[in-house]
C-alpha positions as a printed Julia matrix, in Angstrom:
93×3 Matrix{Float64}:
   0.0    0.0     0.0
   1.31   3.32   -0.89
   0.65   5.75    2.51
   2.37   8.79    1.16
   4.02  11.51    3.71
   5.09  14.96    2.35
   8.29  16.16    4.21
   9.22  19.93    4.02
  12.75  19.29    3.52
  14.49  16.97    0.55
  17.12  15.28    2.5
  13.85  13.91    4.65
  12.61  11.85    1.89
  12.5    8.36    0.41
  11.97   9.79   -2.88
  11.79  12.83   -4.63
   8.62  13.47   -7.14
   8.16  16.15  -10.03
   4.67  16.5   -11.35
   3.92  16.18  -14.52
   1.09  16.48  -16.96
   1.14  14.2   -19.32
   1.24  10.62  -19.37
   4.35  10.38  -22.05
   6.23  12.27  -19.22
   5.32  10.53  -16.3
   7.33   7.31  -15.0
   3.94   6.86  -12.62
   0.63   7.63  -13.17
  -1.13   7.5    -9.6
  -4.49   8.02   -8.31
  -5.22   9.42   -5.15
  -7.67   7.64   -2.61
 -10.05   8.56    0.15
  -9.4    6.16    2.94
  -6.24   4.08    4.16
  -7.79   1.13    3.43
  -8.18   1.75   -0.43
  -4.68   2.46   -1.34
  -2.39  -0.44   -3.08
   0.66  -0.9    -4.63
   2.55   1.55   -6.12
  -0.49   3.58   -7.78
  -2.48   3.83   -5.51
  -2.09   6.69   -2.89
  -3.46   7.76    0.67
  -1.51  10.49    1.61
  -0.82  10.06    5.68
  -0.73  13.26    8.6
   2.05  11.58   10.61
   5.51  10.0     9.03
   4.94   7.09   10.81
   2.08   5.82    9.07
   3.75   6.17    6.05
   5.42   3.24    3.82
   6.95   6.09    1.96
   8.06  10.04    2.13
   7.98  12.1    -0.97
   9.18  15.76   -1.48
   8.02  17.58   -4.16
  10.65  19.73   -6.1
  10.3   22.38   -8.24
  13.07  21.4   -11.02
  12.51  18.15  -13.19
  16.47  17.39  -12.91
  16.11  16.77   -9.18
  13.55  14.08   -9.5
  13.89  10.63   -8.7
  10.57  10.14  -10.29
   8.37  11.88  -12.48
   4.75  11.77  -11.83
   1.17  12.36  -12.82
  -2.03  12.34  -10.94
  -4.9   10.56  -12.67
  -8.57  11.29  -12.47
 -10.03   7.44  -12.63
  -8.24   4.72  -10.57
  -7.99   2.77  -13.65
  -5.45   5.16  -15.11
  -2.87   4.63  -12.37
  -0.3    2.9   -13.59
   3.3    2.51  -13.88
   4.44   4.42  -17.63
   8.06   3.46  -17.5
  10.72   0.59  -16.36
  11.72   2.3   -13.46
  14.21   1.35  -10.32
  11.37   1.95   -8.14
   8.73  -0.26   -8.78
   7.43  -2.23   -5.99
   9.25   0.59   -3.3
   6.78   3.02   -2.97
   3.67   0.7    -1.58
């Protein structure tokens, strides 16, 4: 399950995301859930108020270069997915 915490600093995080809008650019698609109990895997995302709920932390930068993964948030749970080979599948859930 992906419980997603947002850390104010980048040397706090797991992973660092840059969102993007379309899907060619993303390396992740992900949809964002209501309740704990809905998100799964790697796509599927309930973002958490306290770091140690979380199974990752993600800071969001403002420059593509500093990524470790490029993302896009998708309207329909069906649409989260991952785009791309990536080093990080199966690490973020």
């Amino acid at each position: 399950m992906a419980k997603v915490y947002v850390v104010q600093n980048a040397y706090e995080a797991d992973v660092k995301l840059y969102l993007v809008n379309n899907e060619w650019e993303a390396d992740l698609s992900f949809y964002k859930v209501n309740y704990n109990y809905e998100a799964q895997g790697d796509t599927r995302w309930f973002f958490v108020e306290n770091s140690y709920e979380a199974s990752v932390k993600v800071f969001w930068v403002q420059n593509e270069y500093e990524a470790d993964l490029k993302v896009r948030r998708v309207q329909y749970d069906y649409e989260a997915k991952w785009n791309k080979n990536h080093k990080l599948t199966g690490c973020l859930g």
